[in-house]
PDB file of C-alpha atoms in Angstrom:
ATOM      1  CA  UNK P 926      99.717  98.765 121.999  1.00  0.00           C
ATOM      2  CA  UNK P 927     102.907  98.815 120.915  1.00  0.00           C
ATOM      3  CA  UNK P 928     105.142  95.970 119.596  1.00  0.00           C
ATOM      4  CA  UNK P 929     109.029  95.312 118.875  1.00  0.00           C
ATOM      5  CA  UNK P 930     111.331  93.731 116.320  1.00  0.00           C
ATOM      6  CA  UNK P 931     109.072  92.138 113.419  1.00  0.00           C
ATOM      7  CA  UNK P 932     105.529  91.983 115.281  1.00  0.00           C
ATOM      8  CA  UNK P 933     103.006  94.556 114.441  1.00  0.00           C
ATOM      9  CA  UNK P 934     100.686  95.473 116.667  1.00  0.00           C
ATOM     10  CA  UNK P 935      97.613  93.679 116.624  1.00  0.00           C
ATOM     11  CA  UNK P 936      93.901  94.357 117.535  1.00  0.00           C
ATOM     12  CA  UNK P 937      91.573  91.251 117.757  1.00  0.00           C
ATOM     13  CA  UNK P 938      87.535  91.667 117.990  1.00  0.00           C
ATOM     14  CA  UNK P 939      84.329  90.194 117.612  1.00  0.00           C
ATOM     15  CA  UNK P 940      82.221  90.534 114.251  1.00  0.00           C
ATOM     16  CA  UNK P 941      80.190  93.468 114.819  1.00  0.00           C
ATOM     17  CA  UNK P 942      82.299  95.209 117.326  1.00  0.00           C
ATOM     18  CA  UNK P 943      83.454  98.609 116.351  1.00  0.00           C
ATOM     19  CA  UNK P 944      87.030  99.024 115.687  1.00  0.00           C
ATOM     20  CA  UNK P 945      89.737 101.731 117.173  1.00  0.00           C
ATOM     21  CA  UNK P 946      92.843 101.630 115.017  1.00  0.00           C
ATOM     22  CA  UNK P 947      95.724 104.409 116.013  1.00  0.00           C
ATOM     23  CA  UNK P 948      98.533 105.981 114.732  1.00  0.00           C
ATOM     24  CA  UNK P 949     101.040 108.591 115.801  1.00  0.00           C
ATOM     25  CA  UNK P 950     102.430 110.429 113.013  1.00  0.00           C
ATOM     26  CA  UNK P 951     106.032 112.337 113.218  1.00  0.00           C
ATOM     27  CA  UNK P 952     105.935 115.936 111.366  1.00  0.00           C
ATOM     28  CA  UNK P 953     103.970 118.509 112.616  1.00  0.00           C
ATOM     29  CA  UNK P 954     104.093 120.217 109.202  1.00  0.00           C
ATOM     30  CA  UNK P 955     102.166 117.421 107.418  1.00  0.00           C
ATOM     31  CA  UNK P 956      98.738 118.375 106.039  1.00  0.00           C
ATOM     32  CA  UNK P 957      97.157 115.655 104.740  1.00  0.00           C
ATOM     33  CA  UNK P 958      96.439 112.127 105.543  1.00  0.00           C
ATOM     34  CA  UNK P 959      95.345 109.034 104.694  1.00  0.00           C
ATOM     35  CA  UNK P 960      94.222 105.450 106.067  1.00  0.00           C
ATOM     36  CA  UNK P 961      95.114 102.286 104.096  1.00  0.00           C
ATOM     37  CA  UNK P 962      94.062  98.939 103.944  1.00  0.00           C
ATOM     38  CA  UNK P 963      96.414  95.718 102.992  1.00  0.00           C
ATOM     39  CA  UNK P 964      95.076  92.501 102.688  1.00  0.00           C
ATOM     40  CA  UNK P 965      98.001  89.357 102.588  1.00  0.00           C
ATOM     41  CA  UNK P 966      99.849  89.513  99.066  1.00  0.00           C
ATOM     42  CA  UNK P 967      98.217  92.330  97.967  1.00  0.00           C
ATOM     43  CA  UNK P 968      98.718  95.990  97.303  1.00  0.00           C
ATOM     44  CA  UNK P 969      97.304  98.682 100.223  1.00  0.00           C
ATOM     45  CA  UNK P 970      93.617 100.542  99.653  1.00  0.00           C
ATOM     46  CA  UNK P 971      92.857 103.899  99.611  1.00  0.00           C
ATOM     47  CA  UNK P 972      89.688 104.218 102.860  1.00  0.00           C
ATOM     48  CA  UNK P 973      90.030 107.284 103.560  1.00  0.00           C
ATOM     49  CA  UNK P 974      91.373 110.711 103.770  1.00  0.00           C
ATOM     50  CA  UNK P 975      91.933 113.672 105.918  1.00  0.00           C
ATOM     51  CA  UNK P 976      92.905 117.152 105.776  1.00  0.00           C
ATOM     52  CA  UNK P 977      94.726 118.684 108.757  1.00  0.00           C
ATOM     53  CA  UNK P 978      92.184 121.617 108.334  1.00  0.00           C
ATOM     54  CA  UNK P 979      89.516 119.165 109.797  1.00  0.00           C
ATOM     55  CA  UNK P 980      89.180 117.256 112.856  1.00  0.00           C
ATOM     56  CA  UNK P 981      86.963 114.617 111.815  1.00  0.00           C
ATOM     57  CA  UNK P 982      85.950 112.843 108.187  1.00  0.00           C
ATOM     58  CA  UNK P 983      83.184 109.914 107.748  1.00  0.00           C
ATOM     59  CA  UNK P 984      82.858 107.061 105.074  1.00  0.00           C
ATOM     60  CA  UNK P 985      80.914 104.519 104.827  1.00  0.00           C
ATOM     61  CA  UNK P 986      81.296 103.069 108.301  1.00  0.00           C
ATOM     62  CA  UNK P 987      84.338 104.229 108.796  1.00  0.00           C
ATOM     63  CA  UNK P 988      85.626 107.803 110.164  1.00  0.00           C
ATOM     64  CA  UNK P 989      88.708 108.876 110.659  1.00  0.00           C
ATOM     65  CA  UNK P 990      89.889 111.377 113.704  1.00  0.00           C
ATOM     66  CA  UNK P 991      92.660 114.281 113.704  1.00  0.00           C
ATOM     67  CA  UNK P 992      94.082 115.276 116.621  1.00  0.00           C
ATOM     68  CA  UNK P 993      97.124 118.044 115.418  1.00  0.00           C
ATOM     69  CA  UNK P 994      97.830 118.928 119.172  1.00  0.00           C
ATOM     70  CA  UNK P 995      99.341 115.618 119.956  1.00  0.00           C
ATOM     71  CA  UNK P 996      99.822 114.370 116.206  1.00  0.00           C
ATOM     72  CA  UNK P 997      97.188 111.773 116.669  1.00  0.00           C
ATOM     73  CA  UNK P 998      95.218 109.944 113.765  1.00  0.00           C
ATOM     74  CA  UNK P 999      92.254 106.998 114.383  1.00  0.00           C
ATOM     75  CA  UNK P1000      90.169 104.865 111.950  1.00  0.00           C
ATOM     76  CA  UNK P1001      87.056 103.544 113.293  1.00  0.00           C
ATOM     77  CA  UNK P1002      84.908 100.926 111.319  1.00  0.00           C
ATOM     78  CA  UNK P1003      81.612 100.443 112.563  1.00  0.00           C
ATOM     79  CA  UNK P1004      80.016  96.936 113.051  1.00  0.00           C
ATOM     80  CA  UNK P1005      83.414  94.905 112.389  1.00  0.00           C
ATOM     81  CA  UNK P1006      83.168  91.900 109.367  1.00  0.00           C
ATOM     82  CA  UNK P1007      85.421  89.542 109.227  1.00  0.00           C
ATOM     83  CA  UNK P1008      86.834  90.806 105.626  1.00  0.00           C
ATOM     84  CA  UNK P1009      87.803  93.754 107.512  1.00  0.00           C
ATOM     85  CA  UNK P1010      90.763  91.763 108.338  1.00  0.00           C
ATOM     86  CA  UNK P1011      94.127  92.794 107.315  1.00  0.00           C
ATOM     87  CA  UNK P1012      96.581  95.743 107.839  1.00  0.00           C
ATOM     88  CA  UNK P1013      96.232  98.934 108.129  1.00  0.00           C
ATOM     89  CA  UNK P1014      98.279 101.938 107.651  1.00  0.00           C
ATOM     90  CA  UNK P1015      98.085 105.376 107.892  1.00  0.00           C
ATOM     91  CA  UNK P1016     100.563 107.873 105.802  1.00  0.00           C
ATOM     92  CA  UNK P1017     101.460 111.251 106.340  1.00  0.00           C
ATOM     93  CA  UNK P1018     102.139 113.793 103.169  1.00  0.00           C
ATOM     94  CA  UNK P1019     105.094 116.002 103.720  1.00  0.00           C
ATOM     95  CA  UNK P1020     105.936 118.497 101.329  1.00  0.00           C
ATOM     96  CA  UNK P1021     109.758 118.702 100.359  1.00  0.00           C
ATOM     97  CA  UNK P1022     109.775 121.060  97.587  1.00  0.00           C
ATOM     98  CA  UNK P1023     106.471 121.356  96.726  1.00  0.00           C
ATOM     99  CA  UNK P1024     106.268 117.802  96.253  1.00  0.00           C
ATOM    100  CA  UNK P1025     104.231 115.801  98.297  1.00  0.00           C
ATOM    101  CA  UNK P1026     105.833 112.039  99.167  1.00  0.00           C
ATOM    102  CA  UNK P1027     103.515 110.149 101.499  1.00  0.00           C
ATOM    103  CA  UNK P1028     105.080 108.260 104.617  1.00  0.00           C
ATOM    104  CA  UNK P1029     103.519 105.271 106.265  1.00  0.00           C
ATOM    105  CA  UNK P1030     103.698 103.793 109.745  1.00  0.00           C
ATOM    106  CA  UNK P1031     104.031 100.160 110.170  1.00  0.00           C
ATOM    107  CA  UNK P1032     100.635  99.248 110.159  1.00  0.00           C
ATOM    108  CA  UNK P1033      98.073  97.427 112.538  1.00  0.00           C
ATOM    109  CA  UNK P1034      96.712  93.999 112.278  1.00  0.00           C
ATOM    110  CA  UNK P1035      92.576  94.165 112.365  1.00  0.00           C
ATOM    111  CA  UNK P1036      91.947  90.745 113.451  1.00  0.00           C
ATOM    112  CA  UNK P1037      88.037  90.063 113.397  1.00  0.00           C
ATOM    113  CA  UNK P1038      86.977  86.912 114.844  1.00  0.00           C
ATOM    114  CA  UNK P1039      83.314  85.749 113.412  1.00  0.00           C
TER     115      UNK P1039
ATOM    116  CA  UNK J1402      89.997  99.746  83.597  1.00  0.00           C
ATOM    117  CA  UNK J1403      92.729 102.380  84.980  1.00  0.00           C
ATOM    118  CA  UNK J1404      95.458 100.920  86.979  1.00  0.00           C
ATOM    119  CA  UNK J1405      98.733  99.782  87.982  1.00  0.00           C
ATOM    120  CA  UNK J1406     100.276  96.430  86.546  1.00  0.00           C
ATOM    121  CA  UNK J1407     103.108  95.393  88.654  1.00  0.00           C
ATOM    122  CA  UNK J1408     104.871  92.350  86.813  1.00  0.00           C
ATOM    123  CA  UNK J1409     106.610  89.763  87.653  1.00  0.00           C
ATOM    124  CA  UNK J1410     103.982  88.750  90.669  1.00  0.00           C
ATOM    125  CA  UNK J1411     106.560  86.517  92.088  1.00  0.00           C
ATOM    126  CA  UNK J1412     110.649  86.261  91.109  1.00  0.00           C
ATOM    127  CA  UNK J1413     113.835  84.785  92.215  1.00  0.00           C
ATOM    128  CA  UNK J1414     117.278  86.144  92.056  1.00  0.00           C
ATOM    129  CA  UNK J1415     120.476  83.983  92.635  1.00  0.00           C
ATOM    130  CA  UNK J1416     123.281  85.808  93.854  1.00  0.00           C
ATOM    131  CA  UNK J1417     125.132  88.354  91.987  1.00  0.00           C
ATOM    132  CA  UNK J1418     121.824  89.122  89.554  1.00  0.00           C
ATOM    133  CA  UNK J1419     120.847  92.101  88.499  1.00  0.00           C
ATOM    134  CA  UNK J1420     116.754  92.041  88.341  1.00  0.00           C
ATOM    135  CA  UNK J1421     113.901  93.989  86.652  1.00  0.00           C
ATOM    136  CA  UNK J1422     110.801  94.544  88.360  1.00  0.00           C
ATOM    137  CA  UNK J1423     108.248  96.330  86.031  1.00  0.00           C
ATOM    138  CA  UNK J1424     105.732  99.042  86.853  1.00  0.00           C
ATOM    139  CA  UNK J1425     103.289 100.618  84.319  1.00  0.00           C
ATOM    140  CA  UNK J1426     100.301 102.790  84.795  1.00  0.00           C
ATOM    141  CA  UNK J1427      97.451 103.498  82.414  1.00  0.00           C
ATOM    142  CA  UNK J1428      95.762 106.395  85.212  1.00  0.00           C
ATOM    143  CA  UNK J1429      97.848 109.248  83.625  1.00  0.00           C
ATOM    144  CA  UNK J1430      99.369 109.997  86.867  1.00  0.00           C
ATOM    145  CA  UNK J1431     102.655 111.713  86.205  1.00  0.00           C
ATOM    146  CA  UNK J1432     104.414 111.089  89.951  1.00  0.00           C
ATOM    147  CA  UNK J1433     105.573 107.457  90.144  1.00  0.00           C
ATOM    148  CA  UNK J1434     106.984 105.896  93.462  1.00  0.00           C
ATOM    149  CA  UNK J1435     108.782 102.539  94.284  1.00  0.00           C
ATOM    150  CA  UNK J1436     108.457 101.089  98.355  1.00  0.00           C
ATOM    151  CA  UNK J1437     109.877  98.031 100.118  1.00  0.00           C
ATOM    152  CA  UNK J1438     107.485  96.465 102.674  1.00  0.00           C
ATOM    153  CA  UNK J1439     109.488  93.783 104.836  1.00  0.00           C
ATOM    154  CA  UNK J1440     107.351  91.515 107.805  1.00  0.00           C
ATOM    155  CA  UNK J1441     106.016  93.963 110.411  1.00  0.00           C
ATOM    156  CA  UNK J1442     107.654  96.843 108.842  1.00  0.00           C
ATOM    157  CA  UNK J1443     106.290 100.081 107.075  1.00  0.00           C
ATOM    158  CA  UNK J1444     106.331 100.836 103.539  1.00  0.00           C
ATOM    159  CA  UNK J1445     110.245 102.647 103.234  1.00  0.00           C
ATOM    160  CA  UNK J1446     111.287 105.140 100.081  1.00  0.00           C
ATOM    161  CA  UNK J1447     113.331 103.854  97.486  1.00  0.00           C
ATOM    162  CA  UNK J1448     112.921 106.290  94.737  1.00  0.00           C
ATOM    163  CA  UNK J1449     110.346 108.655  92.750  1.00  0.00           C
ATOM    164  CA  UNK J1450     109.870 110.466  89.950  1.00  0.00           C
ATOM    165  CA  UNK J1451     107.231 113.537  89.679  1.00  0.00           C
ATOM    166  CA  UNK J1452     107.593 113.745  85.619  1.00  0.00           C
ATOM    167  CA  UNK J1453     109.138 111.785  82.905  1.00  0.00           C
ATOM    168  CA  UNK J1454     112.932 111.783  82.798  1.00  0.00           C
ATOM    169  CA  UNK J1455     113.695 113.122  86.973  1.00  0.00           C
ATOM    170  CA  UNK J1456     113.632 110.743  89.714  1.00  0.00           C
ATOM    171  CA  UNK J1457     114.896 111.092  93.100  1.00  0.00           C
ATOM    172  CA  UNK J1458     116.332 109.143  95.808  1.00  0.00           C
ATOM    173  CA  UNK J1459     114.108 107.740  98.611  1.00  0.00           C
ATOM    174  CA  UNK J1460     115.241 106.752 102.471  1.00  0.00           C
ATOM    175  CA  UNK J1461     116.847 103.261 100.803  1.00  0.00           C
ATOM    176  CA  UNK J1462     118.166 103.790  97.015  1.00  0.00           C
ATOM    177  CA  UNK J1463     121.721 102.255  97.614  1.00  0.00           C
ATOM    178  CA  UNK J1464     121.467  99.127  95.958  1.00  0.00           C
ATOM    179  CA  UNK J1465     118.875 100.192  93.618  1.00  0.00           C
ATOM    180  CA  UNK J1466     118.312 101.604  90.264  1.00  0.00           C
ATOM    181  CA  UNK J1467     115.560 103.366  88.049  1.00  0.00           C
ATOM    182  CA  UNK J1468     114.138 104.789  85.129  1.00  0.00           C
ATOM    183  CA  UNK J1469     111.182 107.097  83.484  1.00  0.00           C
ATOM    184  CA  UNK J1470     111.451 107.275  80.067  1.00  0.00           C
ATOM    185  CA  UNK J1471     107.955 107.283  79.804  1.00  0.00           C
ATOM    186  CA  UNK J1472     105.132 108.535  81.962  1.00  0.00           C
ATOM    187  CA  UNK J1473     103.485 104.960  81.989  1.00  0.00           C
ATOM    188  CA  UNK J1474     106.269 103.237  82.986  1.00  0.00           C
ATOM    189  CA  UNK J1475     108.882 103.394  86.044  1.00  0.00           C
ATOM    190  CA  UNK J1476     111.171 100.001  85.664  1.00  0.00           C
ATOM    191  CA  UNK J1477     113.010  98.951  89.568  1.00  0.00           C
ATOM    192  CA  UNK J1478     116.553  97.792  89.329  1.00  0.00           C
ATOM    193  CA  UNK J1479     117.318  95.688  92.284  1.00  0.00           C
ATOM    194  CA  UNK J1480     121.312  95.209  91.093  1.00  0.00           C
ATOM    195  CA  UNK J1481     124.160  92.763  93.338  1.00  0.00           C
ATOM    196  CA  UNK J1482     125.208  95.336  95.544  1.00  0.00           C
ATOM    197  CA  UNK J1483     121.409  95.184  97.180  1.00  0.00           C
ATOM    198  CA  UNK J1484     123.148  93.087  99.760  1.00  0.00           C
ATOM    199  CA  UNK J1485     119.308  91.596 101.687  1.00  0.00           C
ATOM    200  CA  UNK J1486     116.689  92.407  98.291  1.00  0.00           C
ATOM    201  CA  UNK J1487     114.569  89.940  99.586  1.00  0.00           C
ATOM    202  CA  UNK J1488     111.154  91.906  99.771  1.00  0.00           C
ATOM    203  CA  UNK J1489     107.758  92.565  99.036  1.00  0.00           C
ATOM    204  CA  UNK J1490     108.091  95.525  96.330  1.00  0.00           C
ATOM    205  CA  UNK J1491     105.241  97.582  95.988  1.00  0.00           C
ATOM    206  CA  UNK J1492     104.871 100.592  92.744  1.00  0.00           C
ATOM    207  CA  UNK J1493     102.605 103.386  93.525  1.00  0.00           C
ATOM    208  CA  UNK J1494     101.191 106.380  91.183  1.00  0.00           C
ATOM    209  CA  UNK J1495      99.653 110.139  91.677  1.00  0.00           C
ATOM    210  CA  UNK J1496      98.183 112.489  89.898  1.00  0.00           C
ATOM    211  CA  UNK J1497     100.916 115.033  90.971  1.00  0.00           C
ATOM    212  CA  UNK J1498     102.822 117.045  93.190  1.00  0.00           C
ATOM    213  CA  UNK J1499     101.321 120.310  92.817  1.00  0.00           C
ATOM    214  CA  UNK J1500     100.203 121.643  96.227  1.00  0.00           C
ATOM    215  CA  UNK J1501      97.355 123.416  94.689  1.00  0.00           C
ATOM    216  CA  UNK J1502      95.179 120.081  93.641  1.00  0.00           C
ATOM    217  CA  UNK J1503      92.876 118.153  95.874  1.00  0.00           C
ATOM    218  CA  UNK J1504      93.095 115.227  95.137  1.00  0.00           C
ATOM    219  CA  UNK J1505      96.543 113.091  96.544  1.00  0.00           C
ATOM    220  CA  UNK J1506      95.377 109.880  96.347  1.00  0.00           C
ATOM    221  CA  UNK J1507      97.868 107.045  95.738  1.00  0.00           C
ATOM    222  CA  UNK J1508      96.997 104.215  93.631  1.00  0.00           C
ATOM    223  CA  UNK J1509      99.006 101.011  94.853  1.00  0.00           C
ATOM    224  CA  UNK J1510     100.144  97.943  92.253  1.00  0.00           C
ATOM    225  CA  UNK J1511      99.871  94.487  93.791  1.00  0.00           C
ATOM    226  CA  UNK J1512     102.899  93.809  94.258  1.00  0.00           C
ATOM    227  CA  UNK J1513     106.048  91.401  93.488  1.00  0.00           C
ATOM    228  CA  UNK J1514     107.417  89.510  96.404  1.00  0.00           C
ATOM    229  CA  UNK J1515     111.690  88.785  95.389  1.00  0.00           C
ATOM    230  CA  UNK J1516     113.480  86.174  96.908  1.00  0.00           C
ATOM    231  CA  UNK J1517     117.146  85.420  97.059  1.00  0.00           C
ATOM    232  CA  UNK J1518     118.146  81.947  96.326  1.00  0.00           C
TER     233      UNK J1518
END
């Protein structure tokens, strides 16, 4: 759900449990996509991509949905572990120029309880 | 191993101080970005640079300076008139900005985390 001021939104579950992370993204012109991972004090982690050309794109255990009518982008990971825990973000490429600049929504915390 | 080397991992500015945070890359990438992450915010624009010698102004330059001199290297400025530069600072690479290439992938450092004192 959503969160204000300097909470992000949080999603707790059980080890094992699948996971439903969302994200809303702003520009309708924006073609590609990608999920990120952040663990505390550390850089984010390329998981996975999308192209807006597609509707759906698997990893290992996780797959990530497009949904361009309503500008609507989910992770799922399969079978939740607890080093699944930390942030994640998904970014948006928009194209100013030619150039493509990614820009990233605040994030979710993936809480995963053992 | 290719990557991005973010140094110092940790640094402390009094007042009034100009500081240096350093970036360098040994993927090849030529586009080089620089983000602020503060608590339960997203990662915000400060500037980039898609070749050596141009760089351009993100969402939040004011109070910020930088540099690409060389393709490895993009140098962060955080100078006095950053007014609240306490932050986790996070440098970022890509292969390019040509449309025409599949692969966009963004290679993140790990960081410095700047504190005011």
């Amino acid at each position: 759900g959503e969160s204000v001021g300097l909470h992000l939104p949080t999603l707790s579950v059980q080890e094992g449990d699948n996971s439903i992370i969302n994200c809303a993204y702003s520009n309708s012109a924006s073609d590609y996509f990608i999920w990120y991972k952040q663990e505390s004090g550390k850089g984010p982690q390329f998981i996975i991509d999308i192209r807006s050309n597609m509707d759906k794109r698997q990893g290992q255990r996780v797959t990530v949905l497009l949904n361009k009518t309503v500008k609507h982008l989910s992770l799922q990971i399969a079978a939740t572990q607890p080093g699944d825990s930390a942030v994640y973000f998904c970014a948006e490429n928009i194209a100013p120029g030619g150039s493509y600049i990614p820009t990233f929504g605040r994030g979710t915390s993936l809480i995963v309880h053992p | 191993d290719g990557g991005i080397t973010q140094s110092p991992k940790y640094l402390f500015r009094k007042e009034g101080q100009n500081v240096t945070l350093s970036c360098e890359q040994n993927l090849n990438h030529d586009a080089m970005y620089w983000y602020r992450q503060d608590p339960g915010q997203g990662l915000r624009l400060i500037y980039y640079s898609q070749i050596v010698n141009d760089f351009q102004k993100g969402d939040i330059a004011e109070g910020y300076s930088v540099s690409r001199e060389k393709k490895e290297s993009f140098p962060l400025t955080v100078t006095s008139a950053q007014k609240n530069p306490t932050a986790f600072y996070l440098c970022a690479s890509s292969i390019d900005s040509v449309r025409a290439l599949a692969n966009y992938g963004y290679t993140f450092g790990s960081g410095t985390r700047l504190t005011v004192v």
